[in-house]
Short mmCIF file of C-alpha atoms in Angstrom, two decimals:
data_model
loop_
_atom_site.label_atom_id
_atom_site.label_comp_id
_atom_site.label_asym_id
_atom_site.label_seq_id
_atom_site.Cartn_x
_atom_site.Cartn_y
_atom_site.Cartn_z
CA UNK A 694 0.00 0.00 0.00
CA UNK A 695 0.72 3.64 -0.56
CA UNK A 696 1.28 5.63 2.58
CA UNK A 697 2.42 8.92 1.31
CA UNK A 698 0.89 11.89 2.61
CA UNK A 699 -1.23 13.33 -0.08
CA UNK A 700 -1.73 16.91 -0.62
CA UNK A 701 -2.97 19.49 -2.45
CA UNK A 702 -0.88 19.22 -5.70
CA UNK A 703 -1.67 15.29 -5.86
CA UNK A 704 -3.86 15.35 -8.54
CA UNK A 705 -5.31 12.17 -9.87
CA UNK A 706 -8.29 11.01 -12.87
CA UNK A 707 -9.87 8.69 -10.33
CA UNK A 708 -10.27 8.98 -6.50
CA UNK A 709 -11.47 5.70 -5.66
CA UNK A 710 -13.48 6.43 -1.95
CA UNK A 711 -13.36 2.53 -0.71
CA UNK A 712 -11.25 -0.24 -1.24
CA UNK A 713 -13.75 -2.89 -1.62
CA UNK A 714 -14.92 -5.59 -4.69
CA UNK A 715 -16.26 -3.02 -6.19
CA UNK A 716 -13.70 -0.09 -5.87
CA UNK A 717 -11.03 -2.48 -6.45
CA UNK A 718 -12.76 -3.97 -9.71
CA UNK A 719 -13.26 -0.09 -11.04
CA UNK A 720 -9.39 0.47 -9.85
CA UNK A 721 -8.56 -2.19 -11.82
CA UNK A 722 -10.11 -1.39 -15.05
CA UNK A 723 -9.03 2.18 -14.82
CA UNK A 724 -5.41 1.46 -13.87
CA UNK A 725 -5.30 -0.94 -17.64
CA UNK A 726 -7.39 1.99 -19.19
CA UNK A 727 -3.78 3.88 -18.54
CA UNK A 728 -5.61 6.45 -15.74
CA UNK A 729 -3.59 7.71 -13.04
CA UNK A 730 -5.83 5.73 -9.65
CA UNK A 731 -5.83 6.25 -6.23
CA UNK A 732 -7.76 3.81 -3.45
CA UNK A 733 -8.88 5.33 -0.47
CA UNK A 734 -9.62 2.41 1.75
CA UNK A 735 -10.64 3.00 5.29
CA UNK A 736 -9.64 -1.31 5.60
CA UNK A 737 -13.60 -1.99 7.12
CA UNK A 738 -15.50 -4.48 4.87
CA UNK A 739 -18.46 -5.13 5.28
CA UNK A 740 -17.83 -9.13 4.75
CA UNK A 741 -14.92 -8.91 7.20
CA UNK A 742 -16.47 -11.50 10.06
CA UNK A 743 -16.78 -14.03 7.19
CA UNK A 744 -14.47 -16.55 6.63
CA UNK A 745 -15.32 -17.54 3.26
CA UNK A 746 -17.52 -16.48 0.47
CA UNK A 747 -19.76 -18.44 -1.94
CA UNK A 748 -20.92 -18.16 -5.23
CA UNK A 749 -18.29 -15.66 -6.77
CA UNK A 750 -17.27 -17.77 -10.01
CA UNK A 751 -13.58 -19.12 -9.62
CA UNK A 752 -13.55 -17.67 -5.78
CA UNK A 753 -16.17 -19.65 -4.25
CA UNK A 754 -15.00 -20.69 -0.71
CA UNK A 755 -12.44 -17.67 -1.17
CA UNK A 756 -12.08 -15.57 2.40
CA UNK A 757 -13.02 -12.44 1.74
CA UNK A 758 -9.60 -10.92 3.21
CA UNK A 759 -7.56 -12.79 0.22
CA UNK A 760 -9.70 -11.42 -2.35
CA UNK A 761 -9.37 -7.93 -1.45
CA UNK A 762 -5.46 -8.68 -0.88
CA UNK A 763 -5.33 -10.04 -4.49
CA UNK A 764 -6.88 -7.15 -5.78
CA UNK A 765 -4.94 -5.03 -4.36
CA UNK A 766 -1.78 -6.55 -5.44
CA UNK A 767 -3.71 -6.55 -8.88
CA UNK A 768 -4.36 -2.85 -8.79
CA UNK A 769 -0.91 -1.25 -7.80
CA UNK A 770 0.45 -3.99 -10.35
CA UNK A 771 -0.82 -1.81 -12.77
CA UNK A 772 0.19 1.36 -11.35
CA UNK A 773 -2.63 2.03 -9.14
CA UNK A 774 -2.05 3.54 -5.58
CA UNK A 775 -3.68 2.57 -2.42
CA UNK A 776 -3.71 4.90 0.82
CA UNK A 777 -5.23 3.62 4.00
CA UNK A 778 -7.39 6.10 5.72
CA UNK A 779 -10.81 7.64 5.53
CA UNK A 780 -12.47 10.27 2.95
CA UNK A 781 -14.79 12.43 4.97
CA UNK A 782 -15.52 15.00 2.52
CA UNK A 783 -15.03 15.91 -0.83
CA UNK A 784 -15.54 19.17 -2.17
CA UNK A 785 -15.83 20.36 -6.02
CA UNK A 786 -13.53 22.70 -7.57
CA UNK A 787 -14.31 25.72 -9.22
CA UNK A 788 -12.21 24.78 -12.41
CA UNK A 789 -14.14 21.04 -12.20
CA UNK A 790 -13.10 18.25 -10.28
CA UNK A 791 -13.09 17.48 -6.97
CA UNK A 792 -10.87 18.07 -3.83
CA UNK A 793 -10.84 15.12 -1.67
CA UNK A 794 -10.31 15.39 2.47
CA UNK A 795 -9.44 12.51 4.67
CA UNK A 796 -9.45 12.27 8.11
CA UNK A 797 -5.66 12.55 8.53
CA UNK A 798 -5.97 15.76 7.71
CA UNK A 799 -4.77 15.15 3.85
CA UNK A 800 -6.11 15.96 0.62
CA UNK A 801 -5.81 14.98 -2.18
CA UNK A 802 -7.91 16.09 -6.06
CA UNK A 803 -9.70 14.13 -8.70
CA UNK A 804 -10.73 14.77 -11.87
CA UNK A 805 -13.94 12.41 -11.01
CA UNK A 806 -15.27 10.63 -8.21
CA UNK A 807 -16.09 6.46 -8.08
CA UNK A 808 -17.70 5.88 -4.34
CA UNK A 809 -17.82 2.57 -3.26
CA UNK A 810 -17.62 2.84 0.26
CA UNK A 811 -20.45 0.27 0.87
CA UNK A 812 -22.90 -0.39 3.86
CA UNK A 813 -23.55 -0.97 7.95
CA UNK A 814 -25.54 -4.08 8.62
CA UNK A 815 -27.05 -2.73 11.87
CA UNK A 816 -28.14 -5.75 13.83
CA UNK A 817 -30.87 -6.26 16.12
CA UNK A 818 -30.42 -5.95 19.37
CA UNK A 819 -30.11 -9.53 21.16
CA UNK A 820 -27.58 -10.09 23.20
CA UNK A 821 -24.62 -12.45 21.53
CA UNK A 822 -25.93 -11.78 18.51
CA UNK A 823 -23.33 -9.15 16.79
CA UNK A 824 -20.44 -11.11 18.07
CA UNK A 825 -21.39 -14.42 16.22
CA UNK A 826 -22.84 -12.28 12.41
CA UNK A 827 -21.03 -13.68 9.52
CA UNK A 828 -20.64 -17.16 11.59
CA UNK A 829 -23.80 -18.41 12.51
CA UNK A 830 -25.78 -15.85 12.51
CA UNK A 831 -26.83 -15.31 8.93
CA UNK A 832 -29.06 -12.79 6.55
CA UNK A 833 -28.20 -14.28 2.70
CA UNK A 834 -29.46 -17.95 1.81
CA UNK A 835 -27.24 -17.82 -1.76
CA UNK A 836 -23.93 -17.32 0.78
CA UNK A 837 -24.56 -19.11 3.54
CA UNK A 838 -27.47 -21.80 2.81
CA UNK A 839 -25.09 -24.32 1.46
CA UNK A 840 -22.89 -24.91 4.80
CA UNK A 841 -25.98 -25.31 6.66
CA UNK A 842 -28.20 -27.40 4.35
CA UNK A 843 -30.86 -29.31 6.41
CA UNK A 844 -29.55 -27.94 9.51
CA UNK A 845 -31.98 -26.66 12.22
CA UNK A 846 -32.60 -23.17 10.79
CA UNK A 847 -34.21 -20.45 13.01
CA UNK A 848 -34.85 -16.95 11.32
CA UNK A 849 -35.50 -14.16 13.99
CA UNK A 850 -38.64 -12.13 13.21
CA UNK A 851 -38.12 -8.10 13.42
CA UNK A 852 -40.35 -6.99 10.32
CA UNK A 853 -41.86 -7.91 7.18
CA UNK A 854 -38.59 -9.45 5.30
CA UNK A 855 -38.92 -12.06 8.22
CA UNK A 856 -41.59 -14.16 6.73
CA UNK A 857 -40.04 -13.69 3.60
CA UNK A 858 -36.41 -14.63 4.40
CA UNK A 859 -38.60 -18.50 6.29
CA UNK A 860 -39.56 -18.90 3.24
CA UNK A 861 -36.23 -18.57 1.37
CA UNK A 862 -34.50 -20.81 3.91
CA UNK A 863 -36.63 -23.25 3.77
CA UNK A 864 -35.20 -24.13 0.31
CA UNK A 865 -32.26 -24.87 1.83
CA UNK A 866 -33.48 -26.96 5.08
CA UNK A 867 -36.89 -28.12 5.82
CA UNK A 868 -36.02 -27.70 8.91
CA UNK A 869 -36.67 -24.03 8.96
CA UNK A 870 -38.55 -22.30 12.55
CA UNK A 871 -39.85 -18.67 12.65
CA UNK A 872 -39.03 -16.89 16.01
CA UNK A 873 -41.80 -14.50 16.65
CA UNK A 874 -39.73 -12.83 18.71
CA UNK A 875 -41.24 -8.37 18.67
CA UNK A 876 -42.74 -9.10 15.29
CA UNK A 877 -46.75 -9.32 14.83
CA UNK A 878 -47.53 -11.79 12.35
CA UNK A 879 -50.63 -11.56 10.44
CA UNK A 880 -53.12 -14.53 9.85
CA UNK A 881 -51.86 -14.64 6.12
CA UNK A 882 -47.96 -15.21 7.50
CA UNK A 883 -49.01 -17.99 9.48
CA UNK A 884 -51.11 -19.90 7.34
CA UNK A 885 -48.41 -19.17 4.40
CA UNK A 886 -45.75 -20.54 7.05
CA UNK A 887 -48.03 -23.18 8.31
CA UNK A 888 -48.33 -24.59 4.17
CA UNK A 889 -44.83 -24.48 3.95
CA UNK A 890 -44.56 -26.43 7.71
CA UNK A 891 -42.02 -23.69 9.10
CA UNK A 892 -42.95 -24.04 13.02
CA UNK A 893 -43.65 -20.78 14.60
CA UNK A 894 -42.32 -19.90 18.24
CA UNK A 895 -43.65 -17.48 20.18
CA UNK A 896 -41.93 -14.98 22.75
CA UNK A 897 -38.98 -12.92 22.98
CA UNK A 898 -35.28 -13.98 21.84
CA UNK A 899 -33.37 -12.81 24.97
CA UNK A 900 -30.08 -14.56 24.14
CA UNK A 901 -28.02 -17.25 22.25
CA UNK A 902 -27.12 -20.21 23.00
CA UNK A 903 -23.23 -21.94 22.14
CA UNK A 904 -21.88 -25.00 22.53
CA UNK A 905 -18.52 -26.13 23.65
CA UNK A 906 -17.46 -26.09 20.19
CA UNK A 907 -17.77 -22.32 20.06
CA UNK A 908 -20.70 -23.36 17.54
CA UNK A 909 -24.15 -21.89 18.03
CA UNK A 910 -26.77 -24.72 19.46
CA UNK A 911 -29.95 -22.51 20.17
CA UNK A 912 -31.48 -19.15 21.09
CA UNK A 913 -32.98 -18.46 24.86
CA UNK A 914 -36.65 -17.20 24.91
CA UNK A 915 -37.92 -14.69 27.52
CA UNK A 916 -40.27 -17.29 28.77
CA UNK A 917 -37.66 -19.71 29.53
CA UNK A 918 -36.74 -22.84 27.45
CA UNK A 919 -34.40 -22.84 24.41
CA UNK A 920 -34.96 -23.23 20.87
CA UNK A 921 -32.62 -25.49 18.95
CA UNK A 922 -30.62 -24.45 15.70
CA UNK A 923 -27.30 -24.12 13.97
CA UNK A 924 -28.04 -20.93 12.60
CA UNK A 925 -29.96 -17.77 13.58
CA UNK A 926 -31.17 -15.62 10.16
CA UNK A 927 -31.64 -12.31 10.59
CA UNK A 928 -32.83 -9.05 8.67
CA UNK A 929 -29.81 -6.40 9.29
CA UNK A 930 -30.83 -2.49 8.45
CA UNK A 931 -28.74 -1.38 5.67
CA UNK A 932 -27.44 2.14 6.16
CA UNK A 933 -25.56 3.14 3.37
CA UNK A 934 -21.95 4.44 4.24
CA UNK A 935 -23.02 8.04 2.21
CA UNK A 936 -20.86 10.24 4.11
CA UNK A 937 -18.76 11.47 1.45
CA UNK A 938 -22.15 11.44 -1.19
CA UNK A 939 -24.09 13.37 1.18
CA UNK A 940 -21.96 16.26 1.68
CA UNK A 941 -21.75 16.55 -1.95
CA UNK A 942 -25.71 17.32 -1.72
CA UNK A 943 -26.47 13.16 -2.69
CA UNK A 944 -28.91 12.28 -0.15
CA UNK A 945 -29.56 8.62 0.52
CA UNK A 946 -32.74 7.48 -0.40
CA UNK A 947 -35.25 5.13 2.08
CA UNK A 948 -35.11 1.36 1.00
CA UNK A 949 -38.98 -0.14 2.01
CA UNK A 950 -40.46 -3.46 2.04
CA UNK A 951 -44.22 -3.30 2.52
CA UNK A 952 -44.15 0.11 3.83
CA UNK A 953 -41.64 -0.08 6.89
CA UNK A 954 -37.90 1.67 6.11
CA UNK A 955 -35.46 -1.44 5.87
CA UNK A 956 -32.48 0.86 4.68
CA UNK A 957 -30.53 3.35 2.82
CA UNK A 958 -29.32 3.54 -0.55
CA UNK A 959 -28.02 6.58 -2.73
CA UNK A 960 -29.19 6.36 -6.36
CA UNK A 961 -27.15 5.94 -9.16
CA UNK A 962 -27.91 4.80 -12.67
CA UNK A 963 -28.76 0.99 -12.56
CA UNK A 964 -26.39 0.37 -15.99
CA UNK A 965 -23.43 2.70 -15.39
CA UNK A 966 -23.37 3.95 -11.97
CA UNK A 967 -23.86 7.46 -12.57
CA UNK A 968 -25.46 9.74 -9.88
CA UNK A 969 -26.98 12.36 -10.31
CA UNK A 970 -24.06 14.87 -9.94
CA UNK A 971 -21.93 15.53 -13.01
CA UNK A 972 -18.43 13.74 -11.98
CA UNK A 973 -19.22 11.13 -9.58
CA UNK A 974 -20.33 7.71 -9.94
CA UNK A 975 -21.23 4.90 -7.30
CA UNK A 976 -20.99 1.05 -7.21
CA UNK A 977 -21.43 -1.45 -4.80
CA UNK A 978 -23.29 -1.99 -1.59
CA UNK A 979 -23.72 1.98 -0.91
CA UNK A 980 -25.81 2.34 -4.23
CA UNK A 981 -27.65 -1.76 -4.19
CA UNK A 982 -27.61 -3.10 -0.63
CA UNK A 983 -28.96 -6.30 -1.79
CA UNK A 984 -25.96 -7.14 -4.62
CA UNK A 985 -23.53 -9.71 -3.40
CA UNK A 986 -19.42 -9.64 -4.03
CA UNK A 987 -19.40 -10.91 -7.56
CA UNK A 988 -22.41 -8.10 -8.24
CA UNK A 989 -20.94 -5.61 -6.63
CA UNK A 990 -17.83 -6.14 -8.77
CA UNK A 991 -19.23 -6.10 -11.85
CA UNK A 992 -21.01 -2.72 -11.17
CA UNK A 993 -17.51 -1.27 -10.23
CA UNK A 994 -16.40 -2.79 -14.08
CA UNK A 995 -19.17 -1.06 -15.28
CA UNK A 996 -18.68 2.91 -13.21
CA UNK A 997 -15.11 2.39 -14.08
CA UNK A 998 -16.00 1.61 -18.16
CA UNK A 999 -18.90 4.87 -18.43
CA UNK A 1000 -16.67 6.98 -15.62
CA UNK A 1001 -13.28 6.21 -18.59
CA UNK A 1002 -15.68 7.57 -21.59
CA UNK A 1003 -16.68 10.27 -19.32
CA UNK A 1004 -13.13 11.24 -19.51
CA UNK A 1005 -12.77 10.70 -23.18
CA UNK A 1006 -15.15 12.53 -24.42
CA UNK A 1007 -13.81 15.34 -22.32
CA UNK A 1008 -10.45 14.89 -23.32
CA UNK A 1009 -12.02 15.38 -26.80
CA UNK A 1010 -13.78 18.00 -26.35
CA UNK A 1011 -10.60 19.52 -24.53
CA UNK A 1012 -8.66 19.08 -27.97
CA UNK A 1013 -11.25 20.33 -30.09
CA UNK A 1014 -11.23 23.23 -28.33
CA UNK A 1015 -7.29 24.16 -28.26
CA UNK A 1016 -7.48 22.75 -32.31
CA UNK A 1017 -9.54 25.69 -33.04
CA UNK A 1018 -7.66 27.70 -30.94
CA UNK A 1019 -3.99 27.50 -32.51
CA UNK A 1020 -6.07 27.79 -36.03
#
């Protein structure tokens, strides 16, 4: 990694805000596109607690920490630099561009922006609970259903996705309970849940339960008694890590399932990432919550691809311009 203090006079085509699959991916296709790159990483994933990842073609069972070390290595292979630290704020310039400020105290500019700075899974509040996410307890079927495949599965109940994530898990294990816990179900979720012949327990989830093993055996109920499985599902609240976005006058927008707030997002153009201020593009978790590594790769390919013929065309434009000029 690069650990040069940046300043003023560092002046760069790309800023990369978050070192990620997705801001790596965009590095990486910039730095071969021959564009001067720099990686602001603050080195938080939000995959970190996992030990391995699923159903990223060619990196399936990959940890997450070797991927982003490979693409790292990938990215200053090519030229690319890579600073540790954190972007707070980035300001534009009045000649274009932006001017970039981390919390060191640095700063460096850009000619354009690619944010990929990701998300916060905030977790309900159970006690245990945060200390055991990305082991045993779970939110994505397509990353995690595999290693517990007919399993006891019990999904923890805090809003509407609830009923909806039983019935996703239950593809993977029929074995699949519904823990009540603060969340009212209506007579439609339990006969829906009843068809499917996901149990439903009632009361409050005051605690987990762990083996010798260090494995998870069961979650405590408020009642008393203990309710057996190998993995606890839950529905995290994506907040979108928009600091940088925001104070550039992007505001995050409200994610809703059936009319409860589930999240944050900021909006960008579904095909190439653009938001809606000229310069700066987003990819990743911070702009689709819901898109998994190998997605949220691909959409940093795809920034990185319409941010390069951004720069083209202004490059062209540029020319034109100083053509007529000296004629």
């Amino acid at each position: 990694m690069d650990d040069a203090e940046g300043t003023m006079d560092d002046l760069y085509d790309v800023v990369v805000v978050g070192g990620g699959a997705a801001g790596l991916a965009g590095a990486l296709t910039l730095v071969r596109a021959r564009r001067s790159v720099l990686v602001i990483d603050s080195g938080s994933p939000r995959n970190a607690p996992a030990a391995h990842m699923h159903g990223y073609l060619g990196h399936d069972g990959r940890s997450p920490a070797e991927l982003l070390e490979r693409g790292r290595a990938e990215v200053t292979g090519y030229g690319g630099l890579i600073r540790r630290g954190t972007a707070i704020a980035a300001d534009p310039l009045p000649g274009g561009g932006f001017l970039v400020r981390c919390g060191d105290g640095s700063t460096v500019q850009a000619r354009r922006l690619l944010v990929t700075t990701g998300l916060v899974d905030e977790l309900p509040a159970v006690p245990g609970l945060a200390e055991r996410w990305g082991r045993d307890v779970l939110h994505c079927p397509y990353c995690h259903g595999w290693e517990v495949r007919d399993e006891p599965v019990a999904v923890l109940a805090t809003g509407p996705v609830s009923v909806h994530q039983a019935q996703m898990w239950r593809q993977w294990s029929d074995r699949t309970t519904l823990l009540a816990h603060t969340w009212e179900l209506t007579d439609e979720d339990r006969e829906l849940l009843a068809a499917l012949g996901v149990a439903v327990v009632e009361g409050e989830v005051t605690g987990l339960a762990v083996g010798a093993d260090d494995r998870l055996t069961g979650v405590t109920l408020a009642g008393g008694g203990t309710v057996e499985c190998r993995a606890l599902v839950v529905a995290p609240r994506f907040t979108a890590r928009s600091g940088v976005l925001t104070g550039l006058g992007l505001p995050t927008t409200a994610l809703e399932r059936d009319g409860r707030v589930i999240g944050t997002c900021v909006e960008s153009d579904a095909a190439t990432g653009a938001t809606a201020l000229s310069g700066v593009w987003a990819a990743g978790n911070v702009t689709a919550p819901m898109a998994q590594v190998a997605g949220a790769a691909a959409q940093g390919v795809q920034a990185a691809v319409a941010l390069n013929a951004d720069l083209i065309e202004e490059q062209g434009r540029r020319a034109v311009e100083a053509y007529r000029a000296a004629g």
